[in-house]
PDB file of C-alpha atoms in Angstrom:
ATOM      1  CA  UNK F 845       0.000   0.000   0.000  1.00  0.00           C
ATOM      2  CA  UNK F 846       1.442   3.336  -1.013  1.00  0.00           C
ATOM      3  CA  UNK F 847       1.953   5.911   1.679  1.00  0.00           C
ATOM      4  CA  UNK F 848      -0.413   8.861   1.215  1.00  0.00           C
ATOM      5  CA  UNK F 849      -0.095  10.593   4.586  1.00  0.00           C
ATOM      6  CA  UNK F 850       1.722  13.910   4.433  1.00  0.00           C
ATOM      7  CA  UNK F 851       4.769  14.153   6.666  1.00  0.00           C
ATOM      8  CA  UNK F 852       8.151  15.812   6.858  1.00  0.00           C
ATOM      9  CA  UNK F 853      10.948  14.393   4.743  1.00  0.00           C
ATOM     10  CA  UNK F 854      14.614  15.153   5.246  1.00  0.00           C
ATOM     11  CA  UNK F 855      16.480  15.072   1.932  1.00  0.00           C
ATOM     12  CA  UNK F 856      20.248  15.259   1.511  1.00  0.00           C
ATOM     13  CA  UNK F 857      21.424  16.631  -1.831  1.00  0.00           C
ATOM     14  CA  UNK F 858      25.039  16.666  -3.000  1.00  0.00           C
ATOM     15  CA  UNK F 859      25.557  19.397  -5.580  1.00  0.00           C
ATOM     16  CA  UNK F 860      28.384  21.016  -7.475  1.00  0.00           C
ATOM     17  CA  UNK F 861      29.745  23.926  -5.466  1.00  0.00           C
ATOM     18  CA  UNK F 862      29.052  26.504  -8.171  1.00  0.00           C
ATOM     19  CA  UNK F 863      27.488  29.904  -8.498  1.00  0.00           C
ATOM     20  CA  UNK F 864      23.694  29.769  -8.918  1.00  0.00           C
ATOM     21  CA  UNK F 865      23.109  26.144  -7.883  1.00  0.00           C
ATOM     22  CA  UNK F 866      21.210  27.111  -4.747  1.00  0.00           C
ATOM     23  CA  UNK F 867      18.896  29.400  -6.708  1.00  0.00           C
ATOM     24  CA  UNK F 868      18.209  26.638  -9.262  1.00  0.00           C
ATOM     25  CA  UNK F 869      17.259  24.193  -6.507  1.00  0.00           C
ATOM     26  CA  UNK F 870      15.080  26.775  -4.749  1.00  0.00           C
ATOM     27  CA  UNK F 871      13.530  27.747  -8.093  1.00  0.00           C
ATOM     28  CA  UNK F 872      12.641  24.135  -8.765  1.00  0.00           C
ATOM     29  CA  UNK F 873      10.589  24.031  -5.587  1.00  0.00           C
ATOM     30  CA  UNK F 874       8.895  27.390  -6.041  1.00  0.00           C
ATOM     31  CA  UNK F 875       8.013  26.680  -9.694  1.00  0.00           C
ATOM     32  CA  UNK F 876       6.112  23.573  -8.635  1.00  0.00           C
ATOM     33  CA  UNK F 877       4.506  25.090  -5.568  1.00  0.00           C
ATOM     34  CA  UNK F 878       6.419  22.993  -3.031  1.00  0.00           C
ATOM     35  CA  UNK F 879       7.540  24.713   0.140  1.00  0.00           C
ATOM     36  CA  UNK F 880      10.992  24.162   1.630  1.00  0.00           C
ATOM     37  CA  UNK F 881      10.506  24.111   5.408  1.00  0.00           C
ATOM     38  CA  UNK F 882      14.201  24.370   6.121  1.00  0.00           C
ATOM     39  CA  UNK F 883      17.388  24.458   4.102  1.00  0.00           C
ATOM     40  CA  UNK F 884      21.002  24.349   5.178  1.00  0.00           C
ATOM     41  CA  UNK F 885      23.975  24.293   2.851  1.00  0.00           C
ATOM     42  CA  UNK F 886      27.662  23.799   3.449  1.00  0.00           C
ATOM     43  CA  UNK F 887      30.835  22.676   1.776  1.00  0.00           C
ATOM     44  CA  UNK F 888      31.819  19.001   2.108  1.00  0.00           C
ATOM     45  CA  UNK F 889      35.293  17.520   2.469  1.00  0.00           C
ATOM     46  CA  UNK F 890      35.632  18.078  -1.257  1.00  0.00           C
ATOM     47  CA  UNK F 891      35.512  21.863  -1.762  1.00  0.00           C
ATOM     48  CA  UNK F 892      33.992  21.405  -5.227  1.00  0.00           C
ATOM     49  CA  UNK F 893      30.934  19.727  -3.684  1.00  0.00           C
ATOM     50  CA  UNK F 894      28.325  21.181  -1.329  1.00  0.00           C
ATOM     51  CA  UNK F 895      25.709  19.350   0.649  1.00  0.00           C
ATOM     52  CA  UNK F 896      22.181  20.634   1.119  1.00  0.00           C
ATOM     53  CA  UNK F 897      19.829  19.341   3.775  1.00  0.00           C
ATOM     54  CA  UNK F 898      16.243  20.082   2.777  1.00  0.00           C
ATOM     55  CA  UNK F 899      13.114  19.482   4.804  1.00  0.00           C
ATOM     56  CA  UNK F 900       9.919  19.277   2.775  1.00  0.00           C
ATOM     57  CA  UNK F 901       6.400  18.429   3.854  1.00  0.00           C
ATOM     58  CA  UNK F 902       4.232  16.261   1.682  1.00  0.00           C
ATOM     59  CA  UNK F 903       2.843  12.856   0.839  1.00  0.00           C
ATOM     60  CA  UNK F 904       4.505  10.138  -1.222  1.00  0.00           C
ATOM     61  CA  UNK F 905       3.500  11.809  -4.486  1.00  0.00           C
ATOM     62  CA  UNK F 906       5.072  15.124  -3.517  1.00  0.00           C
ATOM     63  CA  UNK F 907       8.244  13.383  -2.363  1.00  0.00           C
ATOM     64  CA  UNK F 908       8.498  11.413  -5.591  1.00  0.00           C
ATOM     65  CA  UNK F 909       8.098  14.557  -7.687  1.00  0.00           C
ATOM     66  CA  UNK F 910      10.690  16.425  -5.634  1.00  0.00           C
ATOM     67  CA  UNK F 911      13.213  13.588  -5.938  1.00  0.00           C
ATOM     68  CA  UNK F 912      12.657  13.238  -9.696  1.00  0.00           C
ATOM     69  CA  UNK F 913      12.992  16.964 -10.307  1.00  0.00           C
ATOM     70  CA  UNK F 914      16.149  17.189  -8.216  1.00  0.00           C
ATOM     71  CA  UNK F 915      17.716  14.318 -10.184  1.00  0.00           C
ATOM     72  CA  UNK F 916      17.074  16.246 -13.403  1.00  0.00           C
ATOM     73  CA  UNK F 917      19.191  19.221 -12.346  1.00  0.00           C
ATOM     74  CA  UNK F 918      22.589  19.006 -13.990  1.00  0.00           C
ATOM     75  CA  UNK F 919      24.463  20.270 -10.924  1.00  0.00           C
ATOM     76  CA  UNK F 920      22.950  17.633  -8.630  1.00  0.00           C
ATOM     77  CA  UNK F 921      25.268  14.700  -7.912  1.00  0.00           C
ATOM     78  CA  UNK F 922      23.219  12.594  -5.497  1.00  0.00           C
ATOM     79  CA  UNK F 923      19.831  12.803  -3.773  1.00  0.00           C
ATOM     80  CA  UNK F 924      19.006  10.764  -0.662  1.00  0.00           C
ATOM     81  CA  UNK F 925      15.794  10.645   1.350  1.00  0.00           C
ATOM     82  CA  UNK F 926      17.241  10.313   4.843  1.00  0.00           C
ATOM     83  CA  UNK F 927      13.772   9.785   6.309  1.00  0.00           C
ATOM     84  CA  UNK F 928      13.905   6.253   4.900  1.00  0.00           C
ATOM     85  CA  UNK F 929      17.085   5.254   6.742  1.00  0.00           C
ATOM     86  CA  UNK F 930      18.701   5.586  10.144  1.00  0.00           C
ATOM     87  CA  UNK F 931      20.130   9.045  10.503  1.00  0.00           C
ATOM     88  CA  UNK F 932      21.090  11.689  13.018  1.00  0.00           C
ATOM     89  CA  UNK F 933      19.683  15.177  12.698  1.00  0.00           C
ATOM     90  CA  UNK F 934      20.315  18.366  14.615  1.00  0.00           C
ATOM     91  CA  UNK F 935      19.335  21.990  14.512  1.00  0.00           C
ATOM     92  CA  UNK F 936      20.837  25.032  16.214  1.00  0.00           C
ATOM     93  CA  UNK F 937      18.917  27.867  17.835  1.00  0.00           C
ATOM     94  CA  UNK F 938      20.114  31.268  18.948  1.00  0.00           C
ATOM     95  CA  UNK F 939      17.515  32.974  21.103  1.00  0.00           C
ATOM     96  CA  UNK F 940      17.600  36.339  22.883  1.00  0.00           C
ATOM     97  CA  UNK F 941      15.177  36.528  25.764  1.00  0.00           C
ATOM     98  CA  UNK F 942      14.231  39.228  28.273  1.00  0.00           C
ATOM     99  CA  UNK F 943      16.128  38.603  31.510  1.00  0.00           C
ATOM    100  CA  UNK F 944      15.101  41.060  34.174  1.00  0.00           C
ATOM    101  CA  UNK F 945      16.803  40.534  37.575  1.00  0.00           C
ATOM    102  CA  UNK F 946      13.854  38.632  39.074  1.00  0.00           C
ATOM    103  CA  UNK F 947      13.834  35.904  36.397  1.00  0.00           C
ATOM    104  CA  UNK F 948      17.475  35.510  35.454  1.00  0.00           C
ATOM    105  CA  UNK F 949      18.012  32.417  37.612  1.00  0.00           C
ATOM    106  CA  UNK F 950      14.865  30.787  36.232  1.00  0.00           C
ATOM    107  CA  UNK F 951      16.026  31.334  32.645  1.00  0.00           C
ATOM    108  CA  UNK F 952      19.400  29.791  33.468  1.00  0.00           C
ATOM    109  CA  UNK F 953      17.651  26.761  35.015  1.00  0.00           C
ATOM    110  CA  UNK F 954      15.635  26.273  31.829  1.00  0.00           C
ATOM    111  CA  UNK F 955      18.833  26.616  29.819  1.00  0.00           C
ATOM    112  CA  UNK F 956      20.602  24.008  31.981  1.00  0.00           C
ATOM    113  CA  UNK F 957      17.814  21.501  31.423  1.00  0.00           C
ATOM    114  CA  UNK F 958      18.280  21.820  27.668  1.00  0.00           C
ATOM    115  CA  UNK F 959      22.097  22.059  27.878  1.00  0.00           C
ATOM    116  CA  UNK F 960      21.973  25.527  26.390  1.00  0.00           C
ATOM    117  CA  UNK F 961      24.987  27.830  26.450  1.00  0.00           C
ATOM    118  CA  UNK F 962      24.725  31.483  27.353  1.00  0.00           C
ATOM    119  CA  UNK F 963      26.584  33.201  24.514  1.00  0.00           C
ATOM    120  CA  UNK F 964      25.743  36.829  25.339  1.00  0.00           C
ATOM    121  CA  UNK F 965      24.599  38.714  28.415  1.00  0.00           C
ATOM    122  CA  UNK F 966      23.373  42.262  28.892  1.00  0.00           C
ATOM    123  CA  UNK F 967      21.752  43.956  31.885  1.00  0.00           C
ATOM    124  CA  UNK F 968      18.323  42.935  30.592  1.00  0.00           C
ATOM    125  CA  UNK F 969      18.822  40.006  28.207  1.00  0.00           C
ATOM    126  CA  UNK F 970      20.352  36.567  27.800  1.00  0.00           C
ATOM    127  CA  UNK F 971      21.216  35.066  24.432  1.00  0.00           C
ATOM    128  CA  UNK F 972      21.247  31.273  24.509  1.00  0.00           C
ATOM    129  CA  UNK F 973      22.621  28.757  22.040  1.00  0.00           C
ATOM    130  CA  UNK F 974      20.899  25.382  21.874  1.00  0.00           C
ATOM    131  CA  UNK F 975      21.461  22.409  19.584  1.00  0.00           C
ATOM    132  CA  UNK F 976      19.363  19.302  19.259  1.00  0.00           C
ATOM    133  CA  UNK F 977      16.450  17.703  17.540  1.00  0.00           C
ATOM    134  CA  UNK F 978      13.535  19.775  16.351  1.00  0.00           C
ATOM    135  CA  UNK F 979      11.338  18.736  19.280  1.00  0.00           C
ATOM    136  CA  UNK F 980      13.963  19.901  21.780  1.00  0.00           C
ATOM    137  CA  UNK F 981      14.277  23.249  20.027  1.00  0.00           C
ATOM    138  CA  UNK F 982      10.489  23.673  19.986  1.00  0.00           C
ATOM    139  CA  UNK F 983      10.282  22.784  23.678  1.00  0.00           C
ATOM    140  CA  UNK F 984      12.812  25.354  24.886  1.00  0.00           C
ATOM    141  CA  UNK F 985      11.184  28.063  22.781  1.00  0.00           C
ATOM    142  CA  UNK F 986       7.846  27.342  24.450  1.00  0.00           C
ATOM    143  CA  UNK F 987       9.418  27.410  27.919  1.00  0.00           C
ATOM    144  CA  UNK F 988      11.213  30.705  27.251  1.00  0.00           C
ATOM    145  CA  UNK F 989       8.219  32.366  25.583  1.00  0.00           C
ATOM    146  CA  UNK F 990       6.656  33.566  28.887  1.00  0.00           C
ATOM    147  CA  UNK F 991       9.830  35.550  29.675  1.00  0.00           C
ATOM    148  CA  UNK F 992       9.550  37.478  26.428  1.00  0.00           C
ATOM    149  CA  UNK F 993      11.509  36.398  23.375  1.00  0.00           C
ATOM    150  CA  UNK F 994      13.096  39.359  21.627  1.00  0.00           C
ATOM    151  CA  UNK F 995      14.517  37.477  18.661  1.00  0.00           C
ATOM    152  CA  UNK F 996      15.407  33.975  17.582  1.00  0.00           C
ATOM    153  CA  UNK F 997      17.114  32.319  14.653  1.00  0.00           C
ATOM    154  CA  UNK F 998      17.117  28.623  13.717  1.00  0.00           C
ATOM    155  CA  UNK F 999      19.591  27.039  11.333  1.00  0.00           C
ATOM    156  CA  UNK F1000      17.259  24.433   9.932  1.00  0.00           C
ATOM    157  CA  UNK F1001      18.108  20.764  10.104  1.00  0.00           C
ATOM    158  CA  UNK F1002      21.407  19.211   9.254  1.00  0.00           C
ATOM    159  CA  UNK F1003      21.360  15.443   8.981  1.00  0.00           C
ATOM    160  CA  UNK F1004      23.708  12.569   8.300  1.00  0.00           C
ATOM    161  CA  UNK F1005      23.122   8.855   7.839  1.00  0.00           C
ATOM    162  CA  UNK F1006      24.358   6.584  10.570  1.00  0.00           C
ATOM    163  CA  UNK F1007      27.579   4.730   9.908  1.00  0.00           C
ATOM    164  CA  UNK F1008      27.801   1.480   7.953  1.00  0.00           C
ATOM    165  CA  UNK F1009      28.328  -0.578  11.120  1.00  0.00           C
ATOM    166  CA  UNK F1010      24.750   0.142  12.136  1.00  0.00           C
ATOM    167  CA  UNK F1011      23.489  -0.821   8.706  1.00  0.00           C
ATOM    168  CA  UNK F1012      25.451  -4.047   8.740  1.00  0.00           C
ATOM    169  CA  UNK F1013      24.198  -4.874  12.229  1.00  0.00           C
ATOM    170  CA  UNK F1014      20.599  -4.286  11.118  1.00  0.00           C
ATOM    171  CA  UNK F1015      21.132  -6.400   8.018  1.00  0.00           C
ATOM    172  CA  UNK F1016      22.512  -9.193  10.214  1.00  0.00           C
ATOM    173  CA  UNK F1017      19.510  -8.896  12.522  1.00  0.00           C
ATOM    174  CA  UNK F1018      17.135  -9.132   9.567  1.00  0.00           C
ATOM    175  CA  UNK F1019      18.917 -12.285   8.461  1.00  0.00           C
ATOM    176  CA  UNK F1020      18.668 -13.689  11.976  1.00  0.00           C
ATOM    177  CA  UNK F1021      22.398 -13.720  12.628  1.00  0.00           C
ATOM    178  CA  UNK F1022      23.467 -13.474  16.288  1.00  0.00           C
ATOM    179  CA  UNK F1023      25.112 -10.289  17.489  1.00  0.00           C
ATOM    180  CA  UNK F1024      28.863 -10.418  17.548  1.00  0.00           C
ATOM    181  CA  UNK F1025      30.378 -11.358  20.907  1.00  0.00           C
ATOM    182  CA  UNK F1026      32.978  -8.688  20.404  1.00  0.00           C
ATOM    183  CA  UNK F1027      32.160  -5.163  21.508  1.00  0.00           C
ATOM    184  CA  UNK F1028      32.087  -2.630  18.694  1.00  0.00           C
ATOM    185  CA  UNK F1029      35.429  -1.014  18.003  1.00  0.00           C
ATOM    186  CA  UNK F1030      35.626   2.569  19.203  1.00  0.00           C
ATOM    187  CA  UNK F1031      35.086   4.983  16.351  1.00  0.00           C
ATOM    188  CA  UNK F1032      37.849   7.406  15.608  1.00  0.00           C
ATOM    189  CA  UNK F1033      36.234  10.859  15.774  1.00  0.00           C
ATOM    190  CA  UNK F1034      38.532  12.038  12.997  1.00  0.00           C
ATOM    191  CA  UNK F1035      36.818   9.734  10.527  1.00  0.00           C
ATOM    192  CA  UNK F1036      33.230  10.742  11.286  1.00  0.00           C
ATOM    193  CA  UNK F1037      31.772  11.857   8.005  1.00  0.00           C
ATOM    194  CA  UNK F1038      33.938   9.550   5.915  1.00  0.00           C
ATOM    195  CA  UNK F1039      31.444   6.701   6.195  1.00  0.00           C
ATOM    196  CA  UNK F1040      29.997   5.239   2.999  1.00  0.00           C
TER     197      UNK F1040
END
């Protein structure tokens, strides 16, 4: 049965790092009436290639159209729907909130709960930096709203597929193979991002 329920999809797109590519991708969406809920772009290990993380909302038909249209763009190297595989996603929030003397400690307590960092302080405001999943970001915004939010900025999602060890383990589990008796080897943090 084909999925028809609309939901958020996180799509990773590798593109040539050239002038105008971002506008062509954005134009593709606007020309077809599809909204990009969030978009983040950055250079990869190869400086000639950039990676976009797009979040779009739609049903299976919308997703299929978006994927097909992206594949048609000449500057697009690879398109992956990360929603269909194990992945890690994060977002960053910078939020400046009113911090009068009577509520400063309360704001810091809220920040501690969410592991936020205070990145700027004035006599009447705190600016907090928070990273995490979308639900965490939404939650801290709601908790800080009563204090008076002056301004906030969100980066939009960035996402990456989990490493191949996880995929292999899942494949083994699907085949009914027992888990290895050996503990997983520690991952060298210098190679994160080189997977696949």
